Amino acid sequence: MKFFVDTADVAEIRALADLGLVDGVTTNPSLIAKSGRKIAEVIAEICTITPGPVSAEVTATDFEGMMAEGKYLRDIASNVAVKVPLTEAGLKTCRALSSEGTQVNVTLCFSAAQALLAAKAGATFISPFVGRLDDIGHDGMQLISDVVTIYNNYPAITTEVLVASVRHPIHLIEAAKMGAHVATLPANVIKMLVKHPLTDRGLEAFLADWAKTGQSIL
Ligand code: G3P
């Protein structure tokens, strides 16, 4: 399973890249706004940190505007994946850009029907938002299960399921059990994955017993 980091905070990305945990990065207009930086500048920097796909989202809502912005964003670096919303204009843009060899991440997906349309439009990635479905009392992971099942029925579909809006480790584990290709994780969720109280307690006990030997390895 590929881990993407869901942030435009380059310090967070660098720290996680040092752990070997960054297979790509996803951003969105809200994350760019939070970074306080110009989109071209921050995406360019992120693209130097990881060779993996870096999603940069258009903000136009019409086809012509999305195409113009998408071409601008893809020219920032060869590993930019252009992100488009799951709308008619977004699907049309996805078809056009993907047919030119550009990676496209279709985002704001909340139904299996939408995910099927994105695959037919040639999306590289589909981003179903599990956390936002959970937030309104729907079952976000059921959407992932449905999309993975549907995609697996058709070998011709090469679109990768990129689980997004991840709130906690259970989302990740369940997505991995279902065979989702990618999860995009906020940095704090990645940090949650590492921690277990029994690991901490076990290490403490090992070191206490080791101290009693009076030895040092070096
Ligand atoms: O970036 C796409 C998605 O991961 C956003 O998630 O946390 O804003 O619901 P969130």
mmCIF file of C-alpha atoms and ligand atoms in Angstrom:
data_model
loop_
_atom_site.group_PDB
_atom_site.id
_atom_site.type_symbol
_atom_site.label_atom_id
_atom_site.label_comp_id
_atom_site.label_asym_id
_atom_site.label_seq_id
_atom_site.Cartn_x
_atom_site.Cartn_y
_atom_site.Cartn_z
ATOM 1 C CA MET A 1 0.000 0.000 0.000
ATOM 2 C CA LYS A 2 1.373 3.428 -0.894
ATOM 3 C CA PHE A 3 1.385 6.156 1.769
ATOM 4 C CA PHE A 4 0.824 9.698 0.533
ATOM 5 C CA VAL A 5 1.023 12.611 2.974
ATOM 6 C CA ASP A 6 -1.960 14.961 2.977
ATOM 7 C CA THR A 7 -0.326 18.325 3.628
ATOM 8 C CA ALA A 8 1.392 21.337 2.024
ATOM 9 C CA ASP A 9 3.652 21.777 5.064
ATOM 10 C CA VAL A 10 7.096 21.044 3.639
ATOM 11 C CA ALA A 11 8.649 20.599 7.096
ATOM 12 C CA GLU A 12 6.149 17.803 7.841
ATOM 13 C CA ILE A 13 6.859 16.212 4.459
ATOM 14 C CA ARG A 14 10.629 16.362 4.899
ATOM 15 C CA ALA A 15 10.419 14.783 8.382
ATOM 16 C CA LEU A 16 8.268 11.905 7.115
ATOM 17 C CA ALA A 17 10.372 11.473 3.973
ATOM 18 C CA ASP A 18 13.373 10.959 6.269
ATOM 19 C CA LEU A 19 11.427 7.992 7.759
ATOM 20 C CA GLY A 20 10.886 6.559 4.275
ATOM 21 C CA LEU A 21 7.130 6.953 4.654
ATOM 22 C CA VAL A 22 6.372 9.280 1.731
ATOM 23 C CA ASP A 23 5.347 7.653 -1.560
ATOM 24 C CA GLY A 24 3.631 10.862 -2.668
ATOM 25 C CA VAL A 25 1.834 13.977 -1.440
ATOM 26 C CA THR A 26 -1.690 15.335 -1.821
ATOM 27 C CA THR A 27 -2.644 18.961 -1.421
ATOM 28 C CA ASN A 28 -5.901 20.844 -1.909
ATOM 29 C CA PRO A 29 -6.822 24.558 -1.937
ATOM 30 C CA SER A 30 -7.414 24.532 1.852
ATOM 31 C CA LEU A 31 -3.991 22.975 2.535
ATOM 32 C CA ILE A 32 -2.300 25.464 0.195
ATOM 33 C CA ALA A 33 -4.078 28.325 1.980
ATOM 34 C CA LYS A 34 -2.915 26.895 5.341
ATOM 35 C CA SER A 35 0.693 26.861 4.090
ATOM 36 C CA GLY A 36 0.539 30.614 3.469
ATOM 37 C CA ARG A 37 2.625 30.181 0.305
ATOM 38 C CA LYS A 38 2.092 30.591 -3.441
ATOM 39 C CA ILE A 39 0.877 27.318 -4.969
ATOM 40 C CA ALA A 40 3.557 27.179 -7.683
ATOM 41 C CA GLU A 41 6.330 27.763 -5.144
ATOM 42 C CA VAL A 42 5.184 25.217 -2.558
ATOM 43 C CA ILE A 43 4.299 22.522 -5.114
ATOM 44 C CA ALA A 44 7.694 22.988 -6.791
ATOM 45 C CA GLU A 45 9.438 22.531 -3.429
ATOM 46 C CA ILE A 46 7.349 19.469 -2.505
ATOM 47 C CA CYS A 47 8.213 17.917 -5.884
ATOM 48 C CA THR A 48 11.906 18.106 -4.974
ATOM 49 C CA ILE A 49 11.308 16.250 -1.695
ATOM 50 C CA THR A 50 9.589 13.213 -3.198
ATOM 51 C CA PRO A 51 9.759 11.684 -6.688
ATOM 52 C CA GLY A 52 6.258 10.308 -6.125
ATOM 53 C CA PRO A 53 3.007 11.891 -7.362
ATOM 54 C CA VAL A 54 2.292 15.343 -5.887
ATOM 55 C CA SER A 55 -1.356 16.360 -6.260
ATOM 56 C CA ALA A 56 -2.024 20.018 -7.043
ATOM 57 C CA GLU A 57 -5.687 20.999 -7.382
ATOM 58 C CA VAL A 58 -7.252 23.313 -9.934
ATOM 59 C CA THR A 59 -9.621 25.971 -8.625
ATOM 60 C CA ALA A 60 -11.470 26.803 -11.843
ATOM 61 C CA THR A 61 -14.912 25.198 -12.135
ATOM 62 C CA ASP A 62 -15.303 25.301 -15.935
ATOM 63 C CA PHE A 63 -13.585 23.004 -18.430
ATOM 64 C CA GLU A 64 -11.571 25.709 -20.180
ATOM 65 C CA GLY A 65 -10.338 27.143 -16.887
ATOM 66 C CA MET A 66 -9.504 23.704 -15.480
ATOM 67 C CA MET A 67 -7.539 22.812 -18.607
ATOM 68 C CA ALA A 68 -5.552 26.055 -18.469
ATOM 69 C CA GLU A 69 -4.795 25.643 -14.749
ATOM 70 C CA GLY A 70 -4.094 21.931 -15.137
ATOM 71 C CA LYS A 71 -1.531 22.551 -17.876
ATOM 72 C CA TYR A 72 0.089 25.243 -15.738
ATOM 73 C CA LEU A 73 0.264 22.949 -12.686
ATOM 74 C CA ARG A 74 1.618 19.930 -14.594
ATOM 75 C CA ASP A 75 4.408 22.093 -16.016
ATOM 76 C CA ILE A 76 5.683 22.842 -12.492
ATOM 77 C CA ALA A 77 7.307 19.402 -12.244
ATOM 78 C CA SER A 78 7.101 16.017 -13.957
ATOM 79 C CA ASN A 79 5.671 14.348 -10.848
ATOM 80 C CA VAL A 80 2.700 16.705 -10.475
ATOM 81 C CA ALA A 81 -0.684 14.957 -10.539
ATOM 82 C CA VAL A 82 -3.410 17.427 -11.465
ATOM 83 C CA LYS A 83 -6.336 17.250 -9.046
ATOM 84 C CA VAL A 84 -9.842 17.937 -10.354
ATOM 85 C CA PRO A 85 -13.186 17.801 -8.519
ATOM 86 C CA LEU A 86 -15.727 15.125 -9.426
ATOM 87 C CA THR A 87 -17.965 17.331 -11.550
ATOM 88 C CA GLU A 88 -18.871 17.142 -15.247
ATOM 89 C CA ALA A 89 -16.197 19.714 -16.060
ATOM 90 C CA GLY A 90 -13.755 17.835 -13.844
ATOM 91 C CA LEU A 91 -14.426 14.543 -15.615
ATOM 92 C CA LYS A 92 -14.070 16.201 -19.030
ATOM 93 C CA THR A 93 -10.775 17.728 -17.881
ATOM 94 C CA CYS A 94 -9.649 14.362 -16.507
ATOM 95 C CA ARG A 95 -10.312 12.697 -19.856
ATOM 96 C CA ALA A 96 -8.442 15.420 -21.764
ATOM 97 C CA LEU A 97 -5.409 15.655 -19.474
ATOM 98 C CA SER A 98 -5.056 11.894 -18.973
ATOM 99 C CA SER A 99 -5.185 11.359 -22.738
ATOM 100 C CA GLU A 100 -2.161 13.693 -22.927
ATOM 101 C CA GLY A 101 -0.310 11.510 -20.406
ATOM 102 C CA THR A 102 -0.863 13.741 -17.374
ATOM 103 C CA GLN A 103 -1.527 12.057 -14.022
ATOM 104 C CA VAL A 104 -4.993 13.068 -12.781
ATOM 105 C CA ASN A 105 -6.364 12.672 -9.250
ATOM 106 C CA VAL A 106 -10.167 13.010 -9.213
ATOM 107 C CA THR A 107 -11.145 14.314 -5.790
ATOM 108 C CA LEU A 108 -14.225 14.990 -3.643
ATOM 109 C CA CYS A 109 -15.629 11.540 -4.426
ATOM 110 C CA PHE A 110 -18.517 10.459 -2.173
ATOM 111 C CA SER A 111 -20.218 7.647 -4.103
ATOM 112 C CA ALA A 112 -19.342 4.473 -5.990
ATOM 113 C CA ALA A 113 -21.155 5.832 -9.031
ATOM 114 C CA GLN A 114 -18.839 8.846 -9.026
ATOM 115 C CA ALA A 115 -15.818 6.559 -8.712
ATOM 116 C CA LEU A 116 -16.963 4.523 -11.733
ATOM 117 C CA LEU A 117 -17.265 7.706 -13.793
ATOM 118 C CA ALA A 118 -13.721 8.772 -12.771
ATOM 119 C CA ALA A 119 -12.328 5.411 -13.899
ATOM 120 C CA LYS A 120 -14.121 5.738 -17.237
ATOM 121 C CA ALA A 121 -12.603 9.224 -17.574
ATOM 122 C CA GLY A 122 -9.122 7.753 -17.276
ATOM 123 C CA ALA A 123 -8.283 8.963 -13.775
ATOM 124 C CA THR A 124 -4.912 7.913 -12.395
ATOM 125 C CA PHE A 125 -6.301 8.158 -8.850
ATOM 126 C CA ILE A 126 -9.792 8.424 -7.358
ATOM 127 C CA SER A 127 -10.031 10.082 -3.928
ATOM 128 C CA PRO A 128 -13.064 8.928 -1.918
ATOM 129 C CA PHE A 129 -13.333 11.063 1.257
ATOM 130 C CA VAL A 130 -14.025 8.588 4.078
ATOM 131 C CA GLY A 131 -13.749 10.963 7.053
ATOM 132 C CA ARG A 132 -16.238 13.465 5.708
ATOM 133 C CA LEU A 133 -18.778 10.670 5.147
ATOM 134 C CA ASP A 134 -18.222 9.413 8.711
ATOM 135 C CA ASP A 135 -18.617 13.002 9.930
ATOM 136 C CA ILE A 136 -22.254 12.994 8.718
ATOM 137 C CA GLY A 137 -23.060 9.502 9.988
ATOM 138 C CA HIS A 138 -22.455 7.591 6.748
ATOM 139 C CA ASP A 139 -20.059 4.638 6.470
ATOM 140 C CA GLY A 140 -16.987 5.964 4.673
ATOM 141 C CA MET A 141 -15.222 2.615 4.616
ATOM 142 C CA GLN A 142 -18.239 0.989 2.932
ATOM 143 C CA LEU A 143 -17.590 3.337 0.016
ATOM 144 C CA ILE A 144 -13.993 2.130 -0.211
ATOM 145 C CA SER A 145 -15.166 -1.488 -0.140
ATOM 146 C CA ASP A 146 -17.686 -0.806 -2.936
ATOM 147 C CA VAL A 147 -15.181 1.035 -5.128
ATOM 148 C CA VAL A 148 -12.453 -1.610 -4.720
ATOM 149 C CA THR A 149 -14.988 -4.375 -5.501
ATOM 150 C CA ILE A 150 -16.277 -2.601 -8.595
ATOM 151 C CA TYR A 151 -12.802 -1.748 -9.908
ATOM 152 C CA ASN A 152 -11.605 -5.319 -9.362
ATOM 153 C CA ASN A 153 -14.455 -6.596 -11.564
ATOM 154 C CA TYR A 154 -12.932 -4.838 -14.574
ATOM 155 C CA PRO A 155 -9.203 -5.535 -15.305
ATOM 156 C CA ALA A 156 -9.292 -2.703 -17.842
ATOM 157 C CA ILE A 157 -9.699 -0.206 -14.977
ATOM 158 C CA THR A 158 -6.245 1.004 -13.944
ATOM 159 C CA THR A 159 -7.419 3.834 -11.692
ATOM 160 C CA GLU A 160 -5.920 3.522 -8.211
ATOM 161 C CA VAL A 161 -8.143 3.934 -5.143
ATOM 162 C CA LEU A 162 -6.561 6.731 -3.073
ATOM 163 C CA VAL A 163 -8.310 6.746 0.315
ATOM 164 C CA ALA A 164 -8.609 10.349 1.473
ATOM 165 C CA SER A 165 -9.999 12.292 4.428
ATOM 166 C CA VAL A 166 -8.406 9.754 6.755
ATOM 167 C CA ARG A 167 -9.021 10.550 10.411
ATOM 168 C CA HIS A 168 -7.321 7.688 12.314
ATOM 169 C CA PRO A 169 -5.340 4.402 11.978
ATOM 170 C CA ILE A 170 -8.508 2.257 11.721
ATOM 171 C CA HIS A 171 -9.366 3.949 8.423
ATOM 172 C CA LEU A 172 -5.920 2.965 7.137
ATOM 173 C CA ILE A 173 -6.002 -0.631 8.394
ATOM 174 C CA GLU A 174 -9.503 -1.254 7.034
ATOM 175 C CA ALA A 175 -8.533 0.301 3.693
ATOM 176 C CA ALA A 176 -5.463 -1.937 3.514
ATOM 177 C CA LYS A 177 -7.583 -5.016 4.304
ATOM 178 C CA MET A 178 -9.863 -4.038 1.411
ATOM 179 C CA GLY A 179 -6.937 -3.703 -0.981
ATOM 180 C CA ALA A 180 -7.034 0.041 -1.574
ATOM 181 C CA HIS A 181 -3.890 1.070 -3.485
ATOM 182 C CA VAL A 182 -3.059 4.292 -1.647
ATOM 183 C CA ALA A 183 -3.991 6.170 1.520
ATOM 184 C CA THR A 184 -3.251 9.856 1.922
ATOM 185 C CA LEU A 185 -2.566 10.542 5.569
ATOM 186 C CA PRO A 186 -2.267 13.696 7.628
ATOM 187 C CA ALA A 187 1.108 13.742 9.399
ATOM 188 C CA ASN A 188 -0.550 13.311 12.802
ATOM 189 C CA VAL A 189 -2.217 10.048 11.670
ATOM 190 C CA ILE A 190 1.107 8.651 10.465
ATOM 191 C CA LYS A 191 2.562 9.427 13.891
ATOM 192 C CA MET A 192 -0.404 7.604 15.510
ATOM 193 C CA LEU A 193 0.492 4.484 13.480
ATOM 194 C CA VAL A 194 3.897 4.213 15.107
ATOM 195 C CA LYS A 195 2.800 4.428 18.730
ATOM 196 C CA HIS A 196 1.809 1.464 20.896
ATOM 197 C CA PRO A 197 1.962 1.526 24.729
ATOM 198 C CA LEU A 198 3.217 -2.091 24.870
ATOM 199 C CA THR A 199 6.138 -1.168 22.605
ATOM 200 C CA ASP A 200 7.048 1.716 24.902
ATOM 201 C CA ARG A 201 6.653 -0.449 28.012
ATOM 202 C CA GLY A 202 8.610 -3.326 26.494
ATOM 203 C CA LEU A 203 11.492 -1.065 25.459
ATOM 204 C CA GLU A 204 11.579 0.459 28.939
ATOM 205 C CA ALA A 205 11.831 -3.030 30.491
ATOM 206 C CA PHE A 206 14.568 -4.135 28.038
ATOM 207 C CA LEU A 207 16.659 -1.056 28.803
ATOM 208 C CA ALA A 208 16.166 -1.436 32.561
ATOM 209 C CA ASP A 209 17.342 -5.055 32.422
ATOM 210 C CA TRP A 210 20.218 -4.108 30.117
ATOM 211 C CA ALA A 211 21.365 -1.413 32.541
ATOM 212 C CA LYS A 212 21.720 -4.100 35.208
ATOM 213 C CA THR A 213 24.330 -5.935 33.110
ATOM 214 C CA GLY A 214 26.702 -2.982 33.288
ATOM 215 C CA GLN A 215 27.559 -3.642 29.653
ATOM 216 C CA SER A 216 27.595 -1.311 26.685
ATOM 217 C CA ILE A 217 27.554 -2.571 23.121
ATOM 218 C CA LEU A 218 30.204 -0.096 21.900
HETATM 219 O O1 G3P B 1 -6.909 16.361 0.670
HETATM 220 C C1 G3P B 1 -8.027 15.563 0.436
HETATM 221 C C2 G3P B 1 -8.619 15.019 1.717
HETATM 222 O O2 G3P B 1 -7.686 14.146 2.314
HETATM 223 C C3 G3P B 1 -9.067 16.096 2.677
HETATM 224 O O3 G3P B 1 -9.482 15.498 3.860
HETATM 225 O O4 G3P B 1 -9.416 16.042 6.269
HETATM 226 O O5 G3P B 1 -10.156 17.821 4.653
HETATM 227 O O6 G3P B 1 -11.622 15.814 5.111
HETATM 228 P P1 G3P B 1 -10.199 16.343 5.032
#
